[in-house]
PDB file of C-alpha atoms in Angstrom:
ATOM      1  CA  MET A 300      -0.055  -0.387  -0.403  1.00  0.00           C
ATOM      2  CA  SER A 301       1.437   3.422  -0.722  1.00  0.00           C
ATOM      3  CA  ASP A 302       1.517   6.079   1.885  1.00  0.00           C
ATOM      4  CA  PRO A 303      -1.238   9.109   1.110  1.00  0.00           C
ATOM      5  CA  ARG A 304       1.695  11.486   1.064  1.00  0.00           C
ATOM      6  CA  GLU A 305       2.531  10.338  -2.726  1.00  0.00           C
ATOM      7  CA  GLY A 306       2.437  13.099  -4.954  1.00  0.00           C
ATOM      8  CA  THR A 307       2.182  15.289  -2.719  1.00  0.00           C
ATOM      9  CA  ALA A 308       4.022  18.508  -4.336  1.00  0.00           C
ATOM     10  CA  VAL A 309       5.191  22.264  -3.494  1.00  0.00           C
ATOM     11  CA  THR A 310       6.532  24.788  -6.392  1.00  0.00           C
ATOM     12  CA  HIS A 311       8.565  28.333  -5.885  1.00  0.00           C
ATOM     13  CA  ARG A 312       8.639  30.595  -8.341  1.00  0.00           C
ATOM     14  CA  ARG A 313      12.083  33.294  -8.021  1.00  0.00           C
ATOM     15  CA  TYR A 314      13.114  35.787 -10.179  1.00  0.00           C
ATOM     16  CA  VAL A 315      16.984  35.189 -10.803  1.00  0.00           C
ATOM     17  CA  PRO A 316      18.516  38.913 -10.329  1.00  0.00           C
ATOM     18  CA  TYR A 317      21.379  39.862 -12.244  1.00  0.00           C
ATOM     19  CA  SER A 318      24.306  39.338  -9.597  1.00  0.00           C
ATOM     20  CA  HIS A 319      23.857  35.403  -9.949  1.00  0.00           C
ATOM     21  CA  ALA A 320      25.165  35.394 -14.060  1.00  0.00           C
ATOM     22  CA  HIS A 321      28.054  33.717 -13.634  1.00  0.00           C
ATOM     23  CA  TYR A 322      29.585  33.417 -17.878  1.00  0.00           C
ATOM     24  CA  ALA A 323      28.983  34.926 -20.642  1.00  0.00           C
ATOM     25  CA  GLY A 324      25.552  35.427 -21.865  1.00  0.00           C
ATOM     26  CA  ASP A 325      23.802  36.101 -18.126  1.00  0.00           C
ATOM     27  CA  LEU A 326      24.063  32.646 -17.266  1.00  0.00           C
ATOM     28  CA  VAL A 327      24.271  31.525 -14.584  1.00  0.00           C
ATOM     29  CA  ASP A 328      26.184  28.167 -12.890  1.00  0.00           C
ATOM     30  CA  GLY A 329      23.893  24.989 -11.769  1.00  0.00           C
ATOM     31  CA  ALA A 330      24.581  25.129  -8.454  1.00  0.00           C
ATOM     32  CA  TYR A 331      22.241  28.254  -8.301  1.00  0.00           C
ATOM     33  CA  VAL A 332      19.045  25.430  -9.610  1.00  0.00           C
ATOM     34  CA  LEU A 333      20.054  22.287  -6.964  1.00  0.00           C
ATOM     35  CA  GLY A 334      20.038  25.129  -3.458  1.00  0.00           C
ATOM     36  CA  LEU A 335      16.171  26.129  -5.380  1.00  0.00           C
ATOM     37  CA  PHE A 336      15.381  22.357  -6.163  1.00  0.00           C
ATOM     38  CA  GLY A 337      16.924  22.180  -1.753  1.00  0.00           C
ATOM     39  CA  ASP A 338      15.017  25.490  -0.611  1.00  0.00           C
ATOM     40  CA  ALA A 339      11.349  23.338  -2.207  1.00  0.00           C
ATOM     41  CA  ALA A 340      12.190  20.554  -0.828  1.00  0.00           C
ATOM     42  CA  THR A 341      12.754  21.601   3.176  1.00  0.00           C
ATOM     43  CA  GLU A 342       9.373  22.858   2.108  1.00  0.00           C
ATOM     44  CA  LEU A 343       7.879  19.533   1.135  1.00  0.00           C
ATOM     45  CA  CYS A 344       9.248  17.535   4.101  1.00  0.00           C
ATOM     46  CA  ILE A 345       8.361  20.113   6.472  1.00  0.00           C
ATOM     47  CA  ARG A 346       4.165  19.941   4.871  1.00  0.00           C
ATOM     48  CA  THR A 347       4.464  15.697   4.704  1.00  0.00           C
ATOM     49  CA  ASP A 348       6.969  15.084   8.025  1.00  0.00           C
ATOM     50  CA  GLY A 349       6.487  18.585   9.820  1.00  0.00           C
ATOM     51  CA  ASP A 350      10.561  18.489  10.004  1.00  0.00           C
ATOM     52  CA  GLU A 351      13.399  19.728   6.947  1.00  0.00           C
ATOM     53  CA  GLY A 352      14.838  17.721   6.775  1.00  0.00           C
ATOM     54  CA  LEU A 353      18.332  16.872   4.977  1.00  0.00           C
ATOM     55  CA  PHE A 354      19.323  15.734   1.448  1.00  0.00           C
ATOM     56  CA  ALA A 355      21.529  13.069   1.369  1.00  0.00           C
ATOM     57  CA  SER A 356      21.707  12.843  -2.489  1.00  0.00           C
ATOM     58  CA  TYR A 357      20.738  13.660  -6.003  1.00  0.00           C
ATOM     59  CA  THR A 358      20.494  10.255  -8.852  1.00  0.00           C
ATOM     60  CA  ASP A 359      20.323  12.495 -11.736  1.00  0.00           C
ATOM     61  CA  VAL A 360      20.751  15.951 -12.259  1.00  0.00           C
ATOM     62  CA  GLN A 361      19.622  16.919 -15.851  1.00  0.00           C
ATOM     63  CA  PHE A 362      20.372  20.117 -17.434  1.00  0.00           C
ATOM     64  CA  ARG A 363      18.378  20.497 -20.373  1.00  0.00           C
ATOM     65  CA  ALA A 364      18.055  24.088 -21.709  1.00  0.00           C
ATOM     66  CA  PRO A 365      19.866  26.831 -19.778  1.00  0.00           C
ATOM     67  CA  VAL A 366      19.182  29.954 -16.623  1.00  0.00           C
ATOM     68  CA  LYS A 367      19.963  32.704 -17.574  1.00  0.00           C
ATOM     69  CA  ALA A 368      20.145  36.372 -15.395  1.00  0.00           C
ATOM     70  CA  GLY A 369      16.728  37.517 -15.759  1.00  0.00           C
ATOM     71  CA  ASP A 370      13.899  34.398 -15.583  1.00  0.00           C
ATOM     72  CA  VAL A 371      11.624  33.761 -13.573  1.00  0.00           C
ATOM     73  CA  LEU A 372      12.549  30.185 -12.201  1.00  0.00           C
ATOM     74  CA  GLU A 373       9.269  27.291 -10.887  1.00  0.00           C
ATOM     75  CA  THR A 374      10.747  25.161  -8.899  1.00  0.00           C
ATOM     76  CA  THR A 375       8.397  22.303  -8.018  1.00  0.00           C
ATOM     77  CA  ALA A 376       9.549  18.766  -5.941  1.00  0.00           C
ATOM     78  CA  VAL A 377       7.520  15.700  -5.274  1.00  0.00           C
ATOM     79  CA  LEU A 378       6.958  13.113  -3.177  1.00  0.00           C
ATOM     80  CA  VAL A 379       7.585   9.913  -5.062  1.00  0.00           C
ATOM     81  CA  ARG A 380       8.135   7.266  -2.197  1.00  0.00           C
ATOM     82  CA  ALA A 381       8.600   7.603   1.341  1.00  0.00           C
ATOM     83  CA  GLY A 382      10.231   5.214   3.120  1.00  0.00           C
ATOM     84  CA  THR A 383      10.851   5.163   6.443  1.00  0.00           C
ATOM     85  CA  ARG A 384      12.772   8.008   6.957  1.00  0.00           C
ATOM     86  CA  SER A 385      13.754   8.860   3.488  1.00  0.00           C
ATOM     87  CA  ARG A 386      12.126  10.762   0.573  1.00  0.00           C
ATOM     88  CA  ALA A 387      12.428  10.149  -2.727  1.00  0.00           C
ATOM     89  CA  MET A 388      11.787  13.219  -5.107  1.00  0.00           C
ATOM     90  CA  ALA A 389      11.092  14.666  -8.853  1.00  0.00           C
ATOM     91  CA  PHE A 390      12.619  17.667  -9.313  1.00  0.00           C
ATOM     92  CA  GLU A 391      11.734  20.048 -12.239  1.00  0.00           C
ATOM     93  CA  ALA A 392      12.771  23.746 -12.848  1.00  0.00           C
ATOM     94  CA  ARG A 393      11.290  25.937 -15.577  1.00  0.00           C
ATOM     95  CA  VAL A 394      11.775  28.998 -17.270  1.00  0.00           C
ATOM     96  CA  VAL A 395       8.756  30.957 -17.311  1.00  0.00           C
ATOM     97  CA  CYS A 396       9.581  34.240 -18.084  1.00  0.00           C
ATOM     98  CA  ARG A 397      12.895  35.804 -19.071  1.00  0.00           C
ATOM     99  CA  GLY A 398      14.820  38.933 -19.769  1.00  0.00           C
ATOM    100  CA  ARG A 399      14.759  40.333 -23.698  1.00  0.00           C
ATOM    101  CA  PRO A 400      17.467  42.344 -22.936  1.00  0.00           C
ATOM    102  CA  ASP A 401      17.206  42.785 -27.217  1.00  0.00           C
ATOM    103  CA  ARG A 402      14.080  44.761 -27.175  1.00  0.00           C
ATOM    104  CA  GLY A 403      15.411  47.420 -24.014  1.00  0.00           C
ATOM    105  CA  GLU A 404      17.816  47.384 -20.415  1.00  0.00           C
ATOM    106  CA  SER A 405      14.901  46.069 -19.011  1.00  0.00           C
ATOM    107  CA  ALA A 406      12.273  44.392 -20.959  1.00  0.00           C
ATOM    108  CA  ALA A 407      10.590  41.061 -20.392  1.00  0.00           C
ATOM    109  CA  GLU A 408       8.242  38.699 -20.999  1.00  0.00           C
ATOM    110  CA  VAL A 409       6.175  35.240 -19.575  1.00  0.00           C
ATOM    111  CA  LEU A 410       6.826  32.414 -22.740  1.00  0.00           C
ATOM    112  CA  ALA A 411       3.370  31.353 -24.108  1.00  0.00           C
ATOM    113  CA  GLU A 412       5.208  27.585 -23.346  1.00  0.00           C
ATOM    114  CA  PRO A 413       7.298  26.877 -20.435  1.00  0.00           C
ATOM    115  CA  ILE A 414      11.008  26.015 -20.984  1.00  0.00           C
ATOM    116  CA  VAL A 415      12.109  23.009 -19.179  1.00  0.00           C
ATOM    117  CA  ALA A 416      15.592  23.654 -17.608  1.00  0.00           C
ATOM    118  CA  VAL A 417      16.957  21.440 -14.721  1.00  0.00           C
ATOM    119  CA  THR A 418      15.481  18.014 -14.028  1.00  0.00           C
ATOM    120  CA  ALA A 419      16.800  15.175 -10.656  1.00  0.00           C
ATOM    121  CA  THR A 420      15.898  12.836  -9.045  1.00  0.00           C
ATOM    122  CA  GLY A 421      16.797  12.966  -4.915  1.00  0.00           C
ATOM    123  CA  THR A 422      16.643  11.136  -1.498  1.00  0.00           C
ATOM    124  CA  VAL A 423      16.093  14.000   1.508  1.00  0.00           C
ATOM    125  CA  VAL A 424      16.108  12.065   5.194  1.00  0.00           C
ATOM    126  CA  VAL A 425      13.621  13.562   8.017  1.00  0.00           C
ATOM    127  CA  ALA A 426      14.237  12.850  11.362  1.00  0.00           C
ATOM    128  CA  ALA A 427      12.998  10.293  13.466  1.00  0.00           C
ATOM    129  CA  PRO A 428       9.432  10.531  14.900  1.00  0.00           C
ATOM    130  CA  GLY A 429      11.220  12.703  18.738  1.00  0.00           C
ATOM    131  CA  GLY A 430      15.144  12.889  17.154  1.00  0.00           C
ATOM    132  CA  ARG A 431      17.679  14.245  14.427  1.00  0.00           C
ATOM    133  CA  PRO A 432      18.105  12.966  11.533  1.00  0.00           C
ATOM    134  CA  HIS A 433      22.465  11.485  11.648  1.00  0.00           C
ATOM    135  CA  GLY A 434      24.598  13.054   9.663  1.00  0.00           C
ATOM    136  CA  HIS A 435      23.143  16.730  11.438  1.00  0.00           C
TER     137      HIS A 435
END
């Protein structure tokens, strides 16, 4: 029997400031998105377990499209499996708005179709009732 928490999802949106541009063309490094996935995972654990949890590992990370300064990213974490203390999650980051410097210094647009930029799966460990996860 599956856990009723499985399928629970959390979505965050965040503007990517130009101060985070790391490479030519205002590209942002992949670690930025992994940090956003960690934030979504934390809220998901709070909602499903009443604990922030600790990220244990990523089992798959796919950088599918560039993330740029000036983007608005929508990141989603979905609980796909709840073990005794481990939580397997699927993550997706989509670009929903993008800066358009070709149209003006502050020009931007809402994308008709979001661009899937990064996907990942990962495992988070939550505290046993009354305690903290090991390795804290």
